Coordinates of C-alpha atoms and ligand atoms in Angstrom, one line a residue:
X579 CA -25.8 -40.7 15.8
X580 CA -24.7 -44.0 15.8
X581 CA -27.7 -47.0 16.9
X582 CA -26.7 -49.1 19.9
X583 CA -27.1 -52.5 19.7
X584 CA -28.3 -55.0 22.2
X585 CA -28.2 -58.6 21.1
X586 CA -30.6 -61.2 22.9
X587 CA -32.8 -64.3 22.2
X588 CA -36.7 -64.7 22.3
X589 CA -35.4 -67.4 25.5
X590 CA -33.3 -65.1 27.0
X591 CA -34.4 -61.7 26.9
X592 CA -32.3 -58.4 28.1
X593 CA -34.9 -56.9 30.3
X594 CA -32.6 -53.8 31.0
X595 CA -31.8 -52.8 27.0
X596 CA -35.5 -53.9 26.8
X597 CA -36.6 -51.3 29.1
X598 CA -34.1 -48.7 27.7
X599 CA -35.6 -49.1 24.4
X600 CA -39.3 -48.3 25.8
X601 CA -37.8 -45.3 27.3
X602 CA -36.6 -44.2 23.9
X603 CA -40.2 -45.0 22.2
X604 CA -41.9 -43.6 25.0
X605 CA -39.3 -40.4 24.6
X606 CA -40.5 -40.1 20.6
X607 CA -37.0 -42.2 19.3
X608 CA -36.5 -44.7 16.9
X609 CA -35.9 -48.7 17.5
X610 CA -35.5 -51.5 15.2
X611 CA -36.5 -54.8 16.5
X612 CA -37.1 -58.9 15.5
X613 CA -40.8 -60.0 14.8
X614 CA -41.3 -63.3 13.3
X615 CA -41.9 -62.0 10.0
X616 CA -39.3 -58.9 9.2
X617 CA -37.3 -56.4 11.5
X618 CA -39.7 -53.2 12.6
X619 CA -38.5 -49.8 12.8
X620 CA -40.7 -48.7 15.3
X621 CA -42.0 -45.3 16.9
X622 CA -44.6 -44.2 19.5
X623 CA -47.8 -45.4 16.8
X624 CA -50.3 -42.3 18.9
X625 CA -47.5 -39.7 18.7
X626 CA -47.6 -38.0 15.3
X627 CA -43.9 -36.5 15.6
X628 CA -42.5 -40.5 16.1
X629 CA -44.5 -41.3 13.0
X630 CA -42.9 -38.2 10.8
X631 CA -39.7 -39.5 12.2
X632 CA -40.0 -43.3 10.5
X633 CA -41.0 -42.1 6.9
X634 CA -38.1 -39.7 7.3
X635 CA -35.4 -42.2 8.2
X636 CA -36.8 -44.6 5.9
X637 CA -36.9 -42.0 2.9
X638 CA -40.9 -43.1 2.7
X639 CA -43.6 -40.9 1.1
X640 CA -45.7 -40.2 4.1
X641 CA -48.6 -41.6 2.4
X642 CA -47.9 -45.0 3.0
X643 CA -49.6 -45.9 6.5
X644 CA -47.7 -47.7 9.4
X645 CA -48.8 -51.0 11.4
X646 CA -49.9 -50.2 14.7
X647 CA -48.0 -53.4 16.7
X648 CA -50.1 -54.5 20.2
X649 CA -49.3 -57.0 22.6
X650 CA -52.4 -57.5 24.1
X651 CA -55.7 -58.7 22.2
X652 CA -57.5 -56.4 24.2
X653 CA -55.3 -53.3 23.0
X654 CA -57.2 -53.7 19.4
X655 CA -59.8 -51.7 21.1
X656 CA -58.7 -48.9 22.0
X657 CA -56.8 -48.4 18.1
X658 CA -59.9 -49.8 16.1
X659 CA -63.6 -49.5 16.1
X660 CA -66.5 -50.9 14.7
X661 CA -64.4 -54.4 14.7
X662 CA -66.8 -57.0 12.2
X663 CA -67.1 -60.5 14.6
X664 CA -64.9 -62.1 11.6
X665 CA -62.2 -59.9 12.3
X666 CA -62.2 -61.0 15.9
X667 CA -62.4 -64.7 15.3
X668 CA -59.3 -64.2 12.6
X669 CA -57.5 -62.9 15.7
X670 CA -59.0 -65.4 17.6
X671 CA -57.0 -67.9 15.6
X672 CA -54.0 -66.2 14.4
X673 CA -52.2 -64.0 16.8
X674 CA -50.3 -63.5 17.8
X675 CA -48.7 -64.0 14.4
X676 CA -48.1 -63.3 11.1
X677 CA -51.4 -61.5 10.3
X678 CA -52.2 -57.5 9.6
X679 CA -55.7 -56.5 10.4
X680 CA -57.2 -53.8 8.2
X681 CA -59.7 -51.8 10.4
X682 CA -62.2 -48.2 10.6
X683 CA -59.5 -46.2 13.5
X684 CA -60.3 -44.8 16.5
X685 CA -59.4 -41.1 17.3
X686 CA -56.3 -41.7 19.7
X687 CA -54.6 -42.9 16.3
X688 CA -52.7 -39.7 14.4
X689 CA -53.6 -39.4 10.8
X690 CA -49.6 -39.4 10.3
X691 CA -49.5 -42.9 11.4
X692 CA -52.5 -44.3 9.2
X693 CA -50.7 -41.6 5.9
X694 CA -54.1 -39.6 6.3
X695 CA -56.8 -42.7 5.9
X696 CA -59.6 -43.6 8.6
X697 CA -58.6 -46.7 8.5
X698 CA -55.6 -48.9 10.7
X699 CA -53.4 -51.7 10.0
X700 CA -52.8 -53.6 13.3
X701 CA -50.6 -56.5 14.0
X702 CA -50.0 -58.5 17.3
X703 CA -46.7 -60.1 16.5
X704 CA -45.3 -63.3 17.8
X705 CA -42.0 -62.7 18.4
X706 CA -41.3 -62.1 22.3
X707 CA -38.7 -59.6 22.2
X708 CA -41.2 -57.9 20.2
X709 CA -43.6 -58.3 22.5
X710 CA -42.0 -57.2 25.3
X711 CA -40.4 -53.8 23.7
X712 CA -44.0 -53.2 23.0
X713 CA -44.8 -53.5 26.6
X714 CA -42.4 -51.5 27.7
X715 CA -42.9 -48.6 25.1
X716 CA -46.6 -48.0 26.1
X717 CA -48.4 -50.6 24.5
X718 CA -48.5 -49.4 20.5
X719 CA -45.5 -49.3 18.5
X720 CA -45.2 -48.1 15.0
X721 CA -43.3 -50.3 12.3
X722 CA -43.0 -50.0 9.2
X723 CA -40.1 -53.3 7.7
X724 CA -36.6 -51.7 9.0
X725 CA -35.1 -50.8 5.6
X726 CA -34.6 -47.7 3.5
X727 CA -37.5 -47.5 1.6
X728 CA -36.8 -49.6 -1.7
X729 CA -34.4 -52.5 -0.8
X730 CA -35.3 -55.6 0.5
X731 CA -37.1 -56.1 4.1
X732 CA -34.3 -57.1 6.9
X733 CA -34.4 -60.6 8.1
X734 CA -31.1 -60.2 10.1
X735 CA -29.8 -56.9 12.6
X736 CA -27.2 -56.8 10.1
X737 CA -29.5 -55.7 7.3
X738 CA -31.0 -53.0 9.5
X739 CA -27.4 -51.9 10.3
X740 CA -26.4 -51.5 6.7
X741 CA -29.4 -49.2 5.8
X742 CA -30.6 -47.3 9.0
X743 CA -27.9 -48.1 11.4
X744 CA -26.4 -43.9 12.0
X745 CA -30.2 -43.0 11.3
X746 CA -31.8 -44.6 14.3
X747 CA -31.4 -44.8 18.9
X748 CA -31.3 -48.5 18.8
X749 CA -31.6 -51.7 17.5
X750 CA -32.9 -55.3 19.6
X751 CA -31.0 -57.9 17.8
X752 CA -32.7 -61.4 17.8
X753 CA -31.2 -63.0 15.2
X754 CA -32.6 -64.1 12.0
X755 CA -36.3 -63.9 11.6
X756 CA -38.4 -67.1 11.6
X757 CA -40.4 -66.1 8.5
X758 CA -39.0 -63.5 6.4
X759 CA -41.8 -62.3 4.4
X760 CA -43.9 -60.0 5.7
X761 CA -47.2 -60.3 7.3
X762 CA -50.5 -60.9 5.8
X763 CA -52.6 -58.2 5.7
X764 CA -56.5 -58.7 5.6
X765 CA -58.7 -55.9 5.0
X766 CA -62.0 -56.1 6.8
X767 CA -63.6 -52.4 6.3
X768 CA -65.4 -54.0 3.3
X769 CA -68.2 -56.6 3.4
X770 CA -65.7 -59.4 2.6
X771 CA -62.5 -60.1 3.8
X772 CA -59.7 -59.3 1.0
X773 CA -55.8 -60.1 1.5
X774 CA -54.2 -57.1 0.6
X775 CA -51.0 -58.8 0.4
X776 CA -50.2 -62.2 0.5
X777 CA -47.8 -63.7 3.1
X778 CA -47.3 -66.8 5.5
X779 CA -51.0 -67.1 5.8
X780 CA -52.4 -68.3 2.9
X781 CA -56.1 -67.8 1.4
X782 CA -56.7 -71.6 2.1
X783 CA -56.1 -71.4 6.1
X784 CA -57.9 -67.8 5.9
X785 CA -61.2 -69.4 3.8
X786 CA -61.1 -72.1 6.8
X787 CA -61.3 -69.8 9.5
X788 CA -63.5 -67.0 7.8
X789 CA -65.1 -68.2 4.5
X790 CA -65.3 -66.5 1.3
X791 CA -62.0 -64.7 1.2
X792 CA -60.8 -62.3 -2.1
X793 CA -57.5 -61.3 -3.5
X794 CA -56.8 -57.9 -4.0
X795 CA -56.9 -58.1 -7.6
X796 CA -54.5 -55.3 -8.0
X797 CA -51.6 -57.6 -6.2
X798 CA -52.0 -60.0 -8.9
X799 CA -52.0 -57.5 -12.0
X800 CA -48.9 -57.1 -13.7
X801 CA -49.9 -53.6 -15.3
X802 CA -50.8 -51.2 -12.6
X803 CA -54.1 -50.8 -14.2
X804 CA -55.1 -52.4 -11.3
X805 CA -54.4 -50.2 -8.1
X806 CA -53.4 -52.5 -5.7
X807 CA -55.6 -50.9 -2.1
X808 CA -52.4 -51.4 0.1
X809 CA -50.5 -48.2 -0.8
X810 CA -47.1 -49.9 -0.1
X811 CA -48.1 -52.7 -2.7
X812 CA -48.2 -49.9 -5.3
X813 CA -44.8 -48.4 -5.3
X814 CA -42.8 -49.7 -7.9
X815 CA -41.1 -51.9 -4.5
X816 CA -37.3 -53.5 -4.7
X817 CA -35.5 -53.6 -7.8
X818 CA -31.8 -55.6 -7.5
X819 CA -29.3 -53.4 -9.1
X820 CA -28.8 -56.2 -11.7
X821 CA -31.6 -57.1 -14.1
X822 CA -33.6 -60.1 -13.1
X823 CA -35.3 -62.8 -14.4
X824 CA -37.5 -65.5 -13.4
X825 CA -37.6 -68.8 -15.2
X826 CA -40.4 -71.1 -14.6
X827 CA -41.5 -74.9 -16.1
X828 CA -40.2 -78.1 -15.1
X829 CA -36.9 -78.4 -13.1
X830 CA -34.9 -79.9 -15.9
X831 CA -36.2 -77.2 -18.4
X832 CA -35.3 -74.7 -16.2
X833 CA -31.8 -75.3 -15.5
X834 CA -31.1 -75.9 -19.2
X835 CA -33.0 -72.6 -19.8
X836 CA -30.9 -70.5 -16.9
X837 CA -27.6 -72.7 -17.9
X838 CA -28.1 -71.4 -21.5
X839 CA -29.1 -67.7 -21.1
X840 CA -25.8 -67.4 -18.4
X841 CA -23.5 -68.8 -20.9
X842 CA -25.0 -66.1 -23.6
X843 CA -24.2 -63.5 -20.9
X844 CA -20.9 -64.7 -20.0
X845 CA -20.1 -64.8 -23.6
X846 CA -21.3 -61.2 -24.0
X847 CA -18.5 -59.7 -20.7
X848 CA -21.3 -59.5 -18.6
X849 CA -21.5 -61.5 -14.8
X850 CA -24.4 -63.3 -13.9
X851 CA -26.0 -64.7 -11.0
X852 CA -27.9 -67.4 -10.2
X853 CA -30.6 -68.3 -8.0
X854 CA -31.6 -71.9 -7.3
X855 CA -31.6 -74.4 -4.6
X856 CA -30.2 -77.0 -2.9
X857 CA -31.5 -79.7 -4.5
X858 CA -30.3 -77.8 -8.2
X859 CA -27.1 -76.2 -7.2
X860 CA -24.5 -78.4 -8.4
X861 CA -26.6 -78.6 -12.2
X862 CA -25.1 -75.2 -12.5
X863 CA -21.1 -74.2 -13.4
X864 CA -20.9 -70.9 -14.6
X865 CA -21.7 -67.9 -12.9
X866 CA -22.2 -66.8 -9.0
X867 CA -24.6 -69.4 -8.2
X868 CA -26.6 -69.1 -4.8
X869 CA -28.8 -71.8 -3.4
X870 CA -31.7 -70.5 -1.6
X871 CA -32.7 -73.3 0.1
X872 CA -33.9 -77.0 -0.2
X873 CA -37.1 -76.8 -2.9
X874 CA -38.7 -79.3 -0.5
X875 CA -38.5 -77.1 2.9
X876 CA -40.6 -74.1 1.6
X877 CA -39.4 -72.0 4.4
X878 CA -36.2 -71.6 3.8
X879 CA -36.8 -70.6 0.5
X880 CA -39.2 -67.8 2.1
X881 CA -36.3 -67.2 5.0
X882 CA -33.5 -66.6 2.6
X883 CA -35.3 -64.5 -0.3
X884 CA -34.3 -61.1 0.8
X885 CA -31.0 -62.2 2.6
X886 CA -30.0 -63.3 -1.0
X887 CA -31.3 -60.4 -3.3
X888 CA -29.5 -58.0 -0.8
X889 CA -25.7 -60.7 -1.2
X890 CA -26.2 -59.9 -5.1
X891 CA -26.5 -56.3 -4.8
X892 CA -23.1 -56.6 -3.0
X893 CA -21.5 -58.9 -5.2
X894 CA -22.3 -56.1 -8.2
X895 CA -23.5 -59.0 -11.3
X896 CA -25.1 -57.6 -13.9
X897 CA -27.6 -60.5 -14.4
X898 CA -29.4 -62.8 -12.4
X899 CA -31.5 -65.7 -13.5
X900 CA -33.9 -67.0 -10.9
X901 CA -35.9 -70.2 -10.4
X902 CA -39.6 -69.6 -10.2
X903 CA -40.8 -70.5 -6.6
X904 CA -44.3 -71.8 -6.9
X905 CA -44.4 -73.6 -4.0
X906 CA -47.7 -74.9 -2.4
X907 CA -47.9 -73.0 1.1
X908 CA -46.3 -70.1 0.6
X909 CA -45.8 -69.8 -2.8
X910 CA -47.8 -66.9 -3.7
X911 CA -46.2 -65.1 -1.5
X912 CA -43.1 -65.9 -2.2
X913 CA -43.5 -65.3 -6.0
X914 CA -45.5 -62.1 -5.1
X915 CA -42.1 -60.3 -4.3
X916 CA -40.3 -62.1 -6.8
X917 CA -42.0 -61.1 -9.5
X918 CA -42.2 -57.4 -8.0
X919 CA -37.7 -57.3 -7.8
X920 CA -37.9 -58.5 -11.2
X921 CA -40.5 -56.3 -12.9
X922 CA -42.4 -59.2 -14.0
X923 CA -40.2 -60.8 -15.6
X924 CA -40.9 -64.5 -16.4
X925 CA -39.6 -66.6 -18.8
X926 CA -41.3 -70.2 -19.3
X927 CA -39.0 -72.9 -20.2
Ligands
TXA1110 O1 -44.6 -58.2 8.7 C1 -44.9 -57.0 8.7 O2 -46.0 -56.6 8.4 C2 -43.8 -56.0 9.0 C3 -43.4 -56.2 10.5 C4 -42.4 -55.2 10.9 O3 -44.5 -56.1 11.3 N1 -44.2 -54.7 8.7 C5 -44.3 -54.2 7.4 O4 -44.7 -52.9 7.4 O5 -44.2 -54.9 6.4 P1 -44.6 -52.1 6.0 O6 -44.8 -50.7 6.4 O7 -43.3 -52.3 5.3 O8 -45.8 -52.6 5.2 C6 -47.1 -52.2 5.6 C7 -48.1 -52.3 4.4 C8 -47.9 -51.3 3.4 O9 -48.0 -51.9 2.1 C9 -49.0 -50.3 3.7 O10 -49.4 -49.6 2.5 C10 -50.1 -51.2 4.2 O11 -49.4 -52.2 5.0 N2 -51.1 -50.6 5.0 C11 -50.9 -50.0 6.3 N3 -52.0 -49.4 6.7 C12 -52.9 -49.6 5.8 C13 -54.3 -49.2 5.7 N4 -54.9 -48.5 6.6 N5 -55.0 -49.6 4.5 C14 -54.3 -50.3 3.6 N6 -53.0 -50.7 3.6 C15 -52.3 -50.3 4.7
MG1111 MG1 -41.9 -52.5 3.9

């Protein structure tokens, strides 16, 4: 089976692939599609076949729950119960958007959608080809990020192509995502609010909306003595094929640091690769050097993570040396899944 593909923009939507795409969800098939954060491989979220179907193509243990996506504040009701007032006002604010709800579920959710807990994630995306597929499938899709289980969320159609493309009906091309990080997921089944992992919504514009708000301590640790309460945080995630390193201190120190430790490589037979950014890029001379972005426009740096771990896999280095990302917004996130590719590695200069 080979996915058809039907390329569109948020402004100019293909009603007729859009509503051929519903017919597939609604039939128990597979289709990838745009949000504003990462591409969703989505399935019929109250049919429990359609959920057995994703962690298969996906190659995901089947104890990893799904996001139910909704297009309709008033569809949260009928997937979640017992919804706190916080919760509400968090939606209030924030979809649709970025943001993942943890909540108690209601029955018409299969236990093989939530990976057997009584609780769901739910998301109303942004994205209006997302939006509309959801529509037209029934009103709750599914999705899981659109890659094989252990490489890097896609953030173009091309991505979902290369890893699910002969596994899958159909993939909604939008272009490249907005974001590319995932969502923020907020868990509210306990008495306060905890971000189960970081994303495009930071703790500061969650503590101004709700309060109090904790970190899941166990997205922070760097030994998993900690268990992180997301099961999808806990898998050892993406690892590049080449052995990464992060190197963090001041911009100066840091290029000098990466300059040297390429050079020792080099020396050694070995390729190296090197992440930096725009505003660093011509500082280096040796190695495959890839600029993620201006340091100063936070979101591209966010935009192009994935897109560039996924370019080194398929230029086959040995080595890549990264800049540390600490920026103010979105930093956290942003390091977050650094740190994960590279197995905590982090070098101060
Ligand atoms: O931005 C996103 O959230 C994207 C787009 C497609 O919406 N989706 C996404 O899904 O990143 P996925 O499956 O790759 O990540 C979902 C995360 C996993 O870490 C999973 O363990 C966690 O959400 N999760 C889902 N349901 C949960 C629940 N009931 N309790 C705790 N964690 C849950
Ligand atoms: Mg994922």
């Amino acid at each position: 089976m080979k996915a058809w593909v039907a390329k569109m923009t948020e402004e100019h939507l293909d009603e007729d692939a859009i509503r051929r795409a519903g017919e597939i969800l609604k039939d128990g098939g597979l289709v990838a599609f745009p949000t504003e954060t990462v591409y969703g491989l989505g399935g019929n979220a109250l049919d429990a076949e359609a959920s057995r179907k994703i962690y298969a193509a996906k190659g995901r243990p089947s104890d990893n729950p799904l996001i139910v996506h909704i297009a309709r504040m008033e569809d949260l009701e009928i997937v979640a119960r017992n919804i706190p007032d916080n919760a509400r006002k968090l939606a209030q604010e924030c979809w649709p958007g970025p943001l993942t709800m943890i909540l108690e579920k209601t029955e018409v959710v299969p236990l093989a959608t939530t990976g057997g807990l009584n609780t769901v994630a739910v998301r109303f995306p942004r994205n209006r080809i997302a939006q509309a597929l959801i529509q037209s499938a029934g009103d709750f899709v599914a999705a899981p990020s659109a890659n094989t289980s252990g490489r890097p969320s896609p953030t173009t159609a091309a991505h979902v192509i290369e890893d699910l493309g002969d596994r899958i009906d159909c993939i909604l091309d939008g272009g490249m995502v907005e974001i590319g990080l995932e969502s923020t997921i907020v868990d509210f089944t306990e008495k306060t609010p905890m971000i189960l992992r970081p994303g495009y919504l930071n703790r500061e514009r969650l503590e101004q909306i709700l309060g109090t708000v904790k970190v899941d301590p166990g997205i922070l640790a760097e030994e998993p003595a900690v268990r992180p309460k997301a099961p999808g945080m806990r898998y050892k995630h993406y690892a590049p094929k080449a052995d990464l390193t992060i190197v963090e201190g001041p911009e100066e120190k840091v290029v000098q640091k990466i300059r040297e430790l390429a050079e020792e490589q080099i020396a050694r037979g070995l390729t190296v690769g090197i992440i930096c950014t725009d505003e660093t890029r011509r500082k280096y001379s040796a190695g495959d050097v890839k600029s993620i972005g201006a340091r100063s426009e936070e979101a591209s740096i966010a935009r192009h993570l994935y897109g560039i771990l996924r370019e080194f896999d398929g230029d086959h280095v040995d080595v890549i040396y990264s800049e540390a990302f600490d920026t103010p917004k979105m930093g956290q996130a942003i390091m977050n899944r650094l740190l994960k590719a590279a197995g905590h590695k982090l070098i101060e200069a």
